[in-house]
PDB file of C-alpha atoms in Angstrom:
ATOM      1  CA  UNK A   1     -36.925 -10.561 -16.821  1.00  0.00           C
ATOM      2  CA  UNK A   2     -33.769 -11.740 -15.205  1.00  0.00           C
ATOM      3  CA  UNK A   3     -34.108 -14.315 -12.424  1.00  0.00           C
ATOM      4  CA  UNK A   4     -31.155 -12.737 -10.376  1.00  0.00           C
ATOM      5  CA  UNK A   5     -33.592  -8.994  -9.861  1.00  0.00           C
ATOM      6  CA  UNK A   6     -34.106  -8.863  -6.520  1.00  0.00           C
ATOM      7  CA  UNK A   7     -37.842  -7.895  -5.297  1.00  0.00           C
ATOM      8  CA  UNK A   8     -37.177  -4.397  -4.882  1.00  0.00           C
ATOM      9  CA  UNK A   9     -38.538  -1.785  -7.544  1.00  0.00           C
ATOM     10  CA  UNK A  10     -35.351  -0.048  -9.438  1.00  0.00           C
ATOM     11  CA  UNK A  11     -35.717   4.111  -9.215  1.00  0.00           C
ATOM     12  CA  UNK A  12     -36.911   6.002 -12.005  1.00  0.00           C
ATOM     13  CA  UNK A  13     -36.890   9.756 -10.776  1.00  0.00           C
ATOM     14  CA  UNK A  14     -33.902  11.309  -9.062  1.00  0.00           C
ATOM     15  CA  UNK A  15     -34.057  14.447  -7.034  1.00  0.00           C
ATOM     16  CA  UNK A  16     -30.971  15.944  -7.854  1.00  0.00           C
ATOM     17  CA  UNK A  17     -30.510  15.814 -11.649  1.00  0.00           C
ATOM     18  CA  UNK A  18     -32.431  14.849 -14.430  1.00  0.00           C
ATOM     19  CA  UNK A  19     -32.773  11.403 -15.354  1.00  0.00           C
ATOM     20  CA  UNK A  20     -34.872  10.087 -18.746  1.00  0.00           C
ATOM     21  CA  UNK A  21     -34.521   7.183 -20.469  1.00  0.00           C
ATOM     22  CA  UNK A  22     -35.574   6.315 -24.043  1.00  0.00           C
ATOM     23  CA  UNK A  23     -35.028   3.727 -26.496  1.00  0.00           C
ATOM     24  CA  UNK A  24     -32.362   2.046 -25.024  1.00  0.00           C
ATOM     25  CA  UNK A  25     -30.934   5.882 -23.979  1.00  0.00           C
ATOM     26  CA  UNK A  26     -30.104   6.658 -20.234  1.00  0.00           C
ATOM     27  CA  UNK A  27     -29.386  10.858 -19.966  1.00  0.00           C
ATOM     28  CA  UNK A  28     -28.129  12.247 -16.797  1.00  0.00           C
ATOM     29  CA  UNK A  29     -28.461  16.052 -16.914  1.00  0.00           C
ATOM     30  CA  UNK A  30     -26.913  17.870 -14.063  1.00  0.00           C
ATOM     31  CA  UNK A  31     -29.344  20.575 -13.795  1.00  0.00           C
ATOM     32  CA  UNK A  32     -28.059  23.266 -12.025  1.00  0.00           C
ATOM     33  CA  UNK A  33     -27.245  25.735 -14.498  1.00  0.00           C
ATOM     34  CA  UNK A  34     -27.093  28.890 -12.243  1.00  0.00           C
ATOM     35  CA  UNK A  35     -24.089  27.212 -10.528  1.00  0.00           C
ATOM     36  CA  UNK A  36     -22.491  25.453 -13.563  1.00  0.00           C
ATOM     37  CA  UNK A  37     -24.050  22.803 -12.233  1.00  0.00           C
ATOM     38  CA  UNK A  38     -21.397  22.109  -9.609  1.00  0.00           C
ATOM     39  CA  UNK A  39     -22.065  19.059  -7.170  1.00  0.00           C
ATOM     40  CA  UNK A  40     -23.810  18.707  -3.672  1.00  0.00           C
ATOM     41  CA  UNK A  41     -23.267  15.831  -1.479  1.00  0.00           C
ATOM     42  CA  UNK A  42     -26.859  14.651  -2.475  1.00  0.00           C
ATOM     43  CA  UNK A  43     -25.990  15.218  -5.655  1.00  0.00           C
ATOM     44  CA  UNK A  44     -22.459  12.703  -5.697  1.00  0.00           C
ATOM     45  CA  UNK A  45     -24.772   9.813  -4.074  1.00  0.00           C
ATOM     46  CA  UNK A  46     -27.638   9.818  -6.321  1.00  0.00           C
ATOM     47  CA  UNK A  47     -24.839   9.519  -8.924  1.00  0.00           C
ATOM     48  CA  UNK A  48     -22.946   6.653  -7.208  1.00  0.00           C
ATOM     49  CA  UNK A  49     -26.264   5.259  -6.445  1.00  0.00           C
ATOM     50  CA  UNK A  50     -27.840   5.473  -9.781  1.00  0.00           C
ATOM     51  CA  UNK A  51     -25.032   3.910 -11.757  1.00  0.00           C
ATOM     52  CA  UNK A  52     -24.960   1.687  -9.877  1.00  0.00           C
ATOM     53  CA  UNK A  53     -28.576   0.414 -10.328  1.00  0.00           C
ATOM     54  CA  UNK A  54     -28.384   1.467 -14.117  1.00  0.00           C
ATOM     55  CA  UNK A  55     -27.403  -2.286 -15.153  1.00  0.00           C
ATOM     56  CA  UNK A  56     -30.480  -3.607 -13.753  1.00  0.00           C
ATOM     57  CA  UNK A  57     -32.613  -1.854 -15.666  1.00  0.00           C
ATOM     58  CA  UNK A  58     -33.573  -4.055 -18.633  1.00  0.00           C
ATOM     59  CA  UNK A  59     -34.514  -1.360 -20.845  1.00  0.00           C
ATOM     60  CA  UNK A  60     -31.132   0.929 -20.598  1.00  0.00           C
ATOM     61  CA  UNK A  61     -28.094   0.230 -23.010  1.00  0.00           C
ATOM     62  CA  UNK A  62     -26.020   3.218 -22.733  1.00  0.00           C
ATOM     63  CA  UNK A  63     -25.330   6.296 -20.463  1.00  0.00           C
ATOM     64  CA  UNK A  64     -25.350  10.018 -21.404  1.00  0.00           C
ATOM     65  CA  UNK A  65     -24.205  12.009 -19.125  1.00  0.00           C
ATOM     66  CA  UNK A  66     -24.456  15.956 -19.671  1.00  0.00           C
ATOM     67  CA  UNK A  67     -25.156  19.545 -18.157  1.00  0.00           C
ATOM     68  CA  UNK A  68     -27.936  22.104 -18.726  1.00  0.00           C
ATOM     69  CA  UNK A  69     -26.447  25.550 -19.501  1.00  0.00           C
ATOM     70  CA  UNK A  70     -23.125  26.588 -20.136  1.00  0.00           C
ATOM     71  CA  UNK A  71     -21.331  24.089 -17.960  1.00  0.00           C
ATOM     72  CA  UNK A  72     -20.991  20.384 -17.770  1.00  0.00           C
ATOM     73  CA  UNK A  73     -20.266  20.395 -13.902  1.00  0.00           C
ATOM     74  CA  UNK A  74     -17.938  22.698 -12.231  1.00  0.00           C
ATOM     75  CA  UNK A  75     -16.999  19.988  -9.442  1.00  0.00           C
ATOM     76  CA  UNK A  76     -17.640  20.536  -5.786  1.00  0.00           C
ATOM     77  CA  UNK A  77     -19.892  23.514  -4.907  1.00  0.00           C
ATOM     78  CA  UNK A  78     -18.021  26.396  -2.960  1.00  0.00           C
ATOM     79  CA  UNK A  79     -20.492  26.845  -0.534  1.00  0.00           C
ATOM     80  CA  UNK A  80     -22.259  23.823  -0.113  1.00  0.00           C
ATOM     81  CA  UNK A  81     -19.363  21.146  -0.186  1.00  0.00           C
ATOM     82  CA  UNK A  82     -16.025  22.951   0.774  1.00  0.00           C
ATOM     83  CA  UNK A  83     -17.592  25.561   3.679  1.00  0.00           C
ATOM     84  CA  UNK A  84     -19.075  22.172   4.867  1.00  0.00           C
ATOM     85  CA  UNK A  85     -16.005  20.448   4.928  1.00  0.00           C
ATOM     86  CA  UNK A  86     -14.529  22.771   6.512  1.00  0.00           C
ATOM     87  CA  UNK A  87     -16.508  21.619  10.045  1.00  0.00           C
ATOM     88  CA  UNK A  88     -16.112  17.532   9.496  1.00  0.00           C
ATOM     89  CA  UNK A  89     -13.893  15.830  11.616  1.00  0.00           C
ATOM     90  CA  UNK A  90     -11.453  13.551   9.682  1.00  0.00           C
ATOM     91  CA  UNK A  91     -13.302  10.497   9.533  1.00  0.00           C
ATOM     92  CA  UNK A  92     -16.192  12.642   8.001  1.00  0.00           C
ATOM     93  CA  UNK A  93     -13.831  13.827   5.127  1.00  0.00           C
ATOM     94  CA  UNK A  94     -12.823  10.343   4.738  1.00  0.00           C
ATOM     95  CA  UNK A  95     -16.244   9.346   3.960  1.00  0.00           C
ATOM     96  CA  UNK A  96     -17.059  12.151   1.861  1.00  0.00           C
ATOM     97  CA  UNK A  97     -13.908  11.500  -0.239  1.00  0.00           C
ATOM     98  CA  UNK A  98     -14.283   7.487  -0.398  1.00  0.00           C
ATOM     99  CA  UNK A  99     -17.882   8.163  -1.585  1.00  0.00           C
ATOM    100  CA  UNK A 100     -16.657  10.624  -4.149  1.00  0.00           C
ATOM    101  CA  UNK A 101     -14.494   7.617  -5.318  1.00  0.00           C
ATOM    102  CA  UNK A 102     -16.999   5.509  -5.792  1.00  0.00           C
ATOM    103  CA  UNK A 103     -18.625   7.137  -8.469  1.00  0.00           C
ATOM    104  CA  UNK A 104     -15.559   6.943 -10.755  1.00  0.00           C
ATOM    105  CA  UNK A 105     -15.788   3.128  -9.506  1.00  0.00           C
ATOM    106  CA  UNK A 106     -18.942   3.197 -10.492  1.00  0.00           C
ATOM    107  CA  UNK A 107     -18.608   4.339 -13.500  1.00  0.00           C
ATOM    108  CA  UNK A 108     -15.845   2.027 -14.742  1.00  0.00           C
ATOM    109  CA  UNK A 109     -16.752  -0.793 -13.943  1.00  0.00           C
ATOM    110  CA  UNK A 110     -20.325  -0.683 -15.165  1.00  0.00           C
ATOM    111  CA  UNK A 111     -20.890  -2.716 -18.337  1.00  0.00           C
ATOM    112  CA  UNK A 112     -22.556   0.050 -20.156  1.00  0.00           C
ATOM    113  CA  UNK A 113     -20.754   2.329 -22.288  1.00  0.00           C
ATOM    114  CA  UNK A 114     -21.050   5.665 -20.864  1.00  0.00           C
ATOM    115  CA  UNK A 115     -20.504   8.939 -23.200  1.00  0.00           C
ATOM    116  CA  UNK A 116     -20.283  12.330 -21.859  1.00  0.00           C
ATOM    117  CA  UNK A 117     -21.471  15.041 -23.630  1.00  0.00           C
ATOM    118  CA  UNK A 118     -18.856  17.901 -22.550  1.00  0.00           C
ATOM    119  CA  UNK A 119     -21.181  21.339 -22.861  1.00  0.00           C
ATOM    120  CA  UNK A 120     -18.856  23.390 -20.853  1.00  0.00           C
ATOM    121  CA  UNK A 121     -16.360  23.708 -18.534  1.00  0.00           C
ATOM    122  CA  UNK A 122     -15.718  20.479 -16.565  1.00  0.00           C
ATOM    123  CA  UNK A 123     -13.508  21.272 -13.686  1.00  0.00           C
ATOM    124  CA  UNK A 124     -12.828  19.456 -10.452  1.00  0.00           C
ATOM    125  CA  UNK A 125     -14.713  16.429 -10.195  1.00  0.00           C
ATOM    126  CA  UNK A 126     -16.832  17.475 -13.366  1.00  0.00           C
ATOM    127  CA  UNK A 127     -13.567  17.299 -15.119  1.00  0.00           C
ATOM    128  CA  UNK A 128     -13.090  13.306 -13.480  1.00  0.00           C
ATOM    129  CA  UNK A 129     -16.322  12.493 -14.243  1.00  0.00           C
ATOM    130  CA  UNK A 130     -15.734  12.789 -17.758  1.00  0.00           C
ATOM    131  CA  UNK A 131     -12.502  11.409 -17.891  1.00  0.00           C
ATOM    132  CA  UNK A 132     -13.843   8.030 -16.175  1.00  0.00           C
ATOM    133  CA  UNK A 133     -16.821   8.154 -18.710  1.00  0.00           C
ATOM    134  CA  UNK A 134     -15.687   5.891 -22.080  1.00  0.00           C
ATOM    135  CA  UNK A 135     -16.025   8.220 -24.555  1.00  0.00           C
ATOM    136  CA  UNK A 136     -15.747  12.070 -24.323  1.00  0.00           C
ATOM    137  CA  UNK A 137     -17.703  14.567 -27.107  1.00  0.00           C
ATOM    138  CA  UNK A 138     -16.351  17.802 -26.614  1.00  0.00           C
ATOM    139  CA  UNK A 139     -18.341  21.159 -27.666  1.00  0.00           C
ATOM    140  CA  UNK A 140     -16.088  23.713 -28.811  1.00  0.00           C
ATOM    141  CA  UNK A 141     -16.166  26.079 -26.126  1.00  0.00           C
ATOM    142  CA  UNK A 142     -15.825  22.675 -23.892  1.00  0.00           C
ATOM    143  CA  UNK A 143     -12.541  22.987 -20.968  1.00  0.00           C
ATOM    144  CA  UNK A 144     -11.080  20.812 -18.626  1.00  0.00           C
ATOM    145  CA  UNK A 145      -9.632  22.223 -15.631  1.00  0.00           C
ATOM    146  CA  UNK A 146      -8.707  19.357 -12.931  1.00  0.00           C
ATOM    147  CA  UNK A 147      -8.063  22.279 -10.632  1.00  0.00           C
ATOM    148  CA  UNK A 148      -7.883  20.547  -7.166  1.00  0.00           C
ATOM    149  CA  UNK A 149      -4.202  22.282  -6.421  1.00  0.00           C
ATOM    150  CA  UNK A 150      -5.868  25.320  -6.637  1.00  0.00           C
ATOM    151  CA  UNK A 151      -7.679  24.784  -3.811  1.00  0.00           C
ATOM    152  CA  UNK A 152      -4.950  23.782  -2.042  1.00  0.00           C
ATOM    153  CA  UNK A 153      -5.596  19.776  -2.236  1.00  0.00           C
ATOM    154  CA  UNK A 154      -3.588  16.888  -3.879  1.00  0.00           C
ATOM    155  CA  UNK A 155      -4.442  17.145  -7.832  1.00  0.00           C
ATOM    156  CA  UNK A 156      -4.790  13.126  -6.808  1.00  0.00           C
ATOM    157  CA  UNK A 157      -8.220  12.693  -6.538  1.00  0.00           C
ATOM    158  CA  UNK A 158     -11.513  10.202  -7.365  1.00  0.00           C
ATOM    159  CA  UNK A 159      -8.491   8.385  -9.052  1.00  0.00           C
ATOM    160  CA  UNK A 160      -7.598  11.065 -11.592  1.00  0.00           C
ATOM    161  CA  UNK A 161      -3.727   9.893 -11.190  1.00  0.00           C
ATOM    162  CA  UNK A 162      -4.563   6.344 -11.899  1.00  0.00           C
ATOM    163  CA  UNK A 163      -6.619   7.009 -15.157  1.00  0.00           C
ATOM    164  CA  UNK A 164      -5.238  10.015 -16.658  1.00  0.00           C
ATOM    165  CA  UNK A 165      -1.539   8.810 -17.138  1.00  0.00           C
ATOM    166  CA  UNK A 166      -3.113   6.302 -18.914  1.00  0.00           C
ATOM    167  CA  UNK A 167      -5.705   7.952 -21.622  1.00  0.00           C
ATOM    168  CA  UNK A 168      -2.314  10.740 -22.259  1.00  0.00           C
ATOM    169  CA  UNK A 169       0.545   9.945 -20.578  1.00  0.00           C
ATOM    170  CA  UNK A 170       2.650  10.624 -17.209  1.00  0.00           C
ATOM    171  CA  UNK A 171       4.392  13.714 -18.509  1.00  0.00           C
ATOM    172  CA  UNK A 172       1.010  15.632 -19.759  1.00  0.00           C
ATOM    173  CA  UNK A 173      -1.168  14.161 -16.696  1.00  0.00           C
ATOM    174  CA  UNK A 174       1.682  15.953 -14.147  1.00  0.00           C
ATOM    175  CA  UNK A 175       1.047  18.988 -15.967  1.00  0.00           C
ATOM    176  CA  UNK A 176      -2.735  19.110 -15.972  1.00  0.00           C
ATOM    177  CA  UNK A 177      -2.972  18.140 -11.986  1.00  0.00           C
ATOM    178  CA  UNK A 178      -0.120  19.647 -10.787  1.00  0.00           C
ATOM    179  CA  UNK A 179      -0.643  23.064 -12.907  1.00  0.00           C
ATOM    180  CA  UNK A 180      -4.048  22.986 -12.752  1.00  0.00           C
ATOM    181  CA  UNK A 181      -4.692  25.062 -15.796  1.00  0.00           C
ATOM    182  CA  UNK A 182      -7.701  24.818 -18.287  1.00  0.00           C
ATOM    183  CA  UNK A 183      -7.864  22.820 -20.942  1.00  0.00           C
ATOM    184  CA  UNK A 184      -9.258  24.032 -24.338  1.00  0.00           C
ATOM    185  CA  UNK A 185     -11.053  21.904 -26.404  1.00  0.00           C
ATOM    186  CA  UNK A 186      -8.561  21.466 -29.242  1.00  0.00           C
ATOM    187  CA  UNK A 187      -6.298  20.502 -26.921  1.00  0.00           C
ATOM    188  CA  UNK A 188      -7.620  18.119 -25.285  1.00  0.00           C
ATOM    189  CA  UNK A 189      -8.069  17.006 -28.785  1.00  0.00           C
ATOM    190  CA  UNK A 190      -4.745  16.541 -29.586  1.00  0.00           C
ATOM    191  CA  UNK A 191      -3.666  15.003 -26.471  1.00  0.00           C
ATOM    192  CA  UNK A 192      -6.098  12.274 -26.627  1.00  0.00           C
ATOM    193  CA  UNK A 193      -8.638  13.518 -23.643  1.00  0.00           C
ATOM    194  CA  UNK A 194     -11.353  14.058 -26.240  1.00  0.00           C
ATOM    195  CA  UNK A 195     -12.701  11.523 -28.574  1.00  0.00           C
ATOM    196  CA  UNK A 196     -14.107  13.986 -30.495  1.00  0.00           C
ATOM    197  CA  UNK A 197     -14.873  18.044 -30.702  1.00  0.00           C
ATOM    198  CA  UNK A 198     -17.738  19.113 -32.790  1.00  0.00           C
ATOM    199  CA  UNK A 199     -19.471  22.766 -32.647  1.00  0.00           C
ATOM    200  CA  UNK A 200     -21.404  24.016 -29.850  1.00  0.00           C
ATOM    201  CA  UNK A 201     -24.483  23.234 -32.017  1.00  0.00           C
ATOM    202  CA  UNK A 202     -23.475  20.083 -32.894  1.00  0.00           C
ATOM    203  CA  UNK A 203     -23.055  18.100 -29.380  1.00  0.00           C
ATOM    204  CA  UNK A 204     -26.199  17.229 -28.667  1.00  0.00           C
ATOM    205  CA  UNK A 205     -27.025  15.252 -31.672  1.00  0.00           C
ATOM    206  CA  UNK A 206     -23.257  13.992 -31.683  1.00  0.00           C
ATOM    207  CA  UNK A 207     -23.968  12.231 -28.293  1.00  0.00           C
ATOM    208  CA  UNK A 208     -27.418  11.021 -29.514  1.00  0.00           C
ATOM    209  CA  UNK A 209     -26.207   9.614 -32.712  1.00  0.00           C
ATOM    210  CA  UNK A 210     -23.526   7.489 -30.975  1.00  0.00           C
ATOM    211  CA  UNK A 211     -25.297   6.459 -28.078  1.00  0.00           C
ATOM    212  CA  UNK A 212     -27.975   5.509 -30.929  1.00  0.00           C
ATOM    213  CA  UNK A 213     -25.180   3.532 -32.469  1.00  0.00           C
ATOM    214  CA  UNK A 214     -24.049   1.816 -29.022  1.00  0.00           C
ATOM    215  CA  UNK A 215     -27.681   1.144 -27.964  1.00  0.00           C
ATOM    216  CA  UNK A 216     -28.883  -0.824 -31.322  1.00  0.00           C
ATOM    217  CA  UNK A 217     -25.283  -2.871 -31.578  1.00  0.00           C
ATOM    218  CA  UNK A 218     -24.537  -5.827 -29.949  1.00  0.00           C
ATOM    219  CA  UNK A 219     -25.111  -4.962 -26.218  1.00  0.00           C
ATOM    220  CA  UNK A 220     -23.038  -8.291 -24.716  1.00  0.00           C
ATOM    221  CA  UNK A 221     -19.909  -7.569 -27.109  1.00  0.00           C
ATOM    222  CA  UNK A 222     -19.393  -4.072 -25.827  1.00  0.00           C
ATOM    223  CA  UNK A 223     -20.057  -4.809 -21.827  1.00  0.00           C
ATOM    224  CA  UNK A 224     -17.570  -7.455 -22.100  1.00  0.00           C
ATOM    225  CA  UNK A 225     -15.198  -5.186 -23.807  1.00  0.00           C
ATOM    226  CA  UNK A 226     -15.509  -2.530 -21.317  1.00  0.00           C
ATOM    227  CA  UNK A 227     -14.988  -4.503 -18.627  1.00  0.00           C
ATOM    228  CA  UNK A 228     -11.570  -6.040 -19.842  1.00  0.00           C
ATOM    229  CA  UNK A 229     -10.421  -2.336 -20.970  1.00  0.00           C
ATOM    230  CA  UNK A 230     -10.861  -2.008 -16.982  1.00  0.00           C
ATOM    231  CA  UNK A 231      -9.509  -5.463 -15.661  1.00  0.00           C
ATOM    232  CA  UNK A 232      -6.833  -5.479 -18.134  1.00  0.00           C
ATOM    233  CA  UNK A 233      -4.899  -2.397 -17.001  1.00  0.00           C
ATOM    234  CA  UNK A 234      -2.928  -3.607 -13.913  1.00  0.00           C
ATOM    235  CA  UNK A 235      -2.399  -7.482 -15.747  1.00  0.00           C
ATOM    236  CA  UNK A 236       0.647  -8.540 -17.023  1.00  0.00           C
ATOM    237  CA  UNK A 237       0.248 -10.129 -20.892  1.00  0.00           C
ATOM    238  CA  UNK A 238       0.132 -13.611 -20.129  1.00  0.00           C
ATOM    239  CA  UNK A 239      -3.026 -13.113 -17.764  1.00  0.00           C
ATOM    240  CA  UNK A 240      -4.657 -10.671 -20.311  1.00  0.00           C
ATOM    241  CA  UNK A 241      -4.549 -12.672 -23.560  1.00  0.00           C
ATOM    242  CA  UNK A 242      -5.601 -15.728 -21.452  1.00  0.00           C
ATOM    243  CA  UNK A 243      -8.747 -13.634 -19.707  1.00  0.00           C
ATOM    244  CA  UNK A 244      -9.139 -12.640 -23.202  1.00  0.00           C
ATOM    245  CA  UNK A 245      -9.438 -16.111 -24.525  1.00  0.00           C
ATOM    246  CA  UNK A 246     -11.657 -17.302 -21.972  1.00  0.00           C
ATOM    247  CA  UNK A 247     -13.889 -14.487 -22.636  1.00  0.00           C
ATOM    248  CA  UNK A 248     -14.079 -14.878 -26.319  1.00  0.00           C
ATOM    249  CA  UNK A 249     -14.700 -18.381 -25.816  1.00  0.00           C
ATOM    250  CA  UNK A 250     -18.070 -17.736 -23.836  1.00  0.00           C
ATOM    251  CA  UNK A 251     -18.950 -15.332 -26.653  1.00  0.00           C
ATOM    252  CA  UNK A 252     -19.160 -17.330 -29.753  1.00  0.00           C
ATOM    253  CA  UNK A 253     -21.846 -19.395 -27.564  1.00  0.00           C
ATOM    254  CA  UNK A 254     -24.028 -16.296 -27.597  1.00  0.00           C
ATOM    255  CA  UNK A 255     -26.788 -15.850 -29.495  1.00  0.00           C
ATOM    256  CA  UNK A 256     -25.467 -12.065 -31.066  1.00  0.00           C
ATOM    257  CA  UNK A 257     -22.205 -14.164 -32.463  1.00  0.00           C
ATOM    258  CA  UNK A 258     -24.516 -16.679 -33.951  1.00  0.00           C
ATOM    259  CA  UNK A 259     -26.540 -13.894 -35.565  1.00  0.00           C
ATOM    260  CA  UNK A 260     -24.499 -12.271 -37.106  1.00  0.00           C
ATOM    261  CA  UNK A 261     -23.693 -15.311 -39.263  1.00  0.00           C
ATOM    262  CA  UNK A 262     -26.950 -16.247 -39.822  1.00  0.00           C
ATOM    263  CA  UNK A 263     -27.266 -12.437 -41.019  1.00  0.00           C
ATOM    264  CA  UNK A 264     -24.289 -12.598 -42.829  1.00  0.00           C
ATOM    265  CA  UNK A 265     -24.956 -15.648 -44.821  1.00  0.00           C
ATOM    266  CA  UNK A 266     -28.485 -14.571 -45.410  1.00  0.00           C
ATOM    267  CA  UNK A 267     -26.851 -11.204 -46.584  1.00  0.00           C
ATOM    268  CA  UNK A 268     -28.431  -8.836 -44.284  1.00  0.00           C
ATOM    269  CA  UNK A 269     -28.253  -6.710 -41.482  1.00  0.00           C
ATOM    270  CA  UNK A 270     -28.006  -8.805 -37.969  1.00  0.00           C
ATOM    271  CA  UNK A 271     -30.564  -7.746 -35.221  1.00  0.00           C
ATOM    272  CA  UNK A 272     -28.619  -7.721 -32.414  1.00  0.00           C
ATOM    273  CA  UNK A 273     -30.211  -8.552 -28.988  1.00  0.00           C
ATOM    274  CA  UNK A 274     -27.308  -8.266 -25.949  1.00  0.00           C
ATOM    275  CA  UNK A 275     -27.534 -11.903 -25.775  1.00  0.00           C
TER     276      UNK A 275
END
């Protein structure tokens, strides 16, 4: 166990989704299929909160986050979000839409690699979600819709115009948040917002097969990875290639670097342990 846990006992059961782990395997299942599982307020801070925590938790390598149903989240519930909005005052909204931030924050810059498994349609903040998750398997009957301009707010939002200009460009990100329009899977296929699209029937053992993969390779190679994707994108060259060296440095001291040429001289497979 690390020395650097602090006292208190790290959640296991969440009230407002499902949350298992196994083998390495974290799976968040928004479980509100009746509603397309769109979002409640209790349901964005158990998020933020939760991935948050995930990295303390010893036994957890990888994130999978998913939907029950037909949907993979429909963003913001109608009812229960905007109606509510509609009576905050505006430092109320400013803390409901700083703690919707946080769990794309969240979400990049923890060191596990997170894959969401894209059921349905992910619209709204469903559709960010995804989009700040690392890799995104797409069902075929999967769409994106980052429809906030239909609702009459900036298609700006949980920092949608900061990472999808990046993943497909500044022409085709003006289109999808100004316009607002779905996004079918093969489309997002071909613009680069999918990593993959497999059949309907197909997802779920899509997902488990790669987070299989990322949970059994070496843990400390991709954390450090992810993290530089993230740091790197506002650096200029000289500051990335020398973070990068520093970083690489520290690496062949770990143990995972010197097994896999132990394993490789022995001519076998190396048994990775994140360290």
């Amino acid at each position: 166990m690390s020395p650097f846990r602090a006292t208190a006992p790290l959640t296991k059961e969440w009230e407002h989704f499902e949350f298992t782990v196994a083998d390495g395997v974290a799976t968040v299942t928004f479980d509100r299929p009746e509603k397309l599982n769109a979002l409640t307020f209790d349901v964005y801070a158990d998020l933020r909160d939760l991935i948050i925590e995930l990295p303390q938790h010893e036994d957890v390598r990888v994130l999978v986050i998913t939907g029950r149903g037909r949907g993979f989240c429909s963003g913001g519930d109608v009812e229960e979000i905007i109606g509510e909005l509609q009576k905050f005052e505006t430092a109320e909204l400013l803390e409901f839409t700083r703690m919707t931030g946080a769990v794309v924050k969240a979400l990049r810059e923890c060191p596990l690699p997170v894959i969401a498994a894209v059921n349905g349609v992910a619209a709204g903040a469903g559709s960010v979600i995804a989009l700040a998750s690392d890799f995104r398997l797409l069902a075929e009957s999967a769409k994106f819709a980052f429809l906030f301009t239909k609702v009459g707010l900036a298609g700006a939002d949980m920092g949608s115009a900061y990472l999808l200009p990046r993943l497909v460009g500044l022409g085709r990100a003006t289109e999808l948040l100004i316009l607002g329009d779905k996004v079918s899977a093969s489309r997002a296929a071909e613009i680069g917002l999918a990593s993959q699209v497999v059949s309907d029937e197909e997802l779920p053992a899509t997902a488990a097969a790669l987070a299989r993969r990322l949970a059994d390779g070496p843990a400390l190679a991709y954390a450090t990875t992810k993290v530089l994707l993230t740091r790197e994108l506002d650096m200029d060259l000289g500051s990335a290639i020398e973070l990068e060296a520093i970083t690489q440095a520290l690496l062949m001291t770990a143990k995972d670097h010197k097994e896999f040429y132990a394993a490789w001289t022995a001519g076998r497979e190396p048994r990775w342990t994140g360290r």
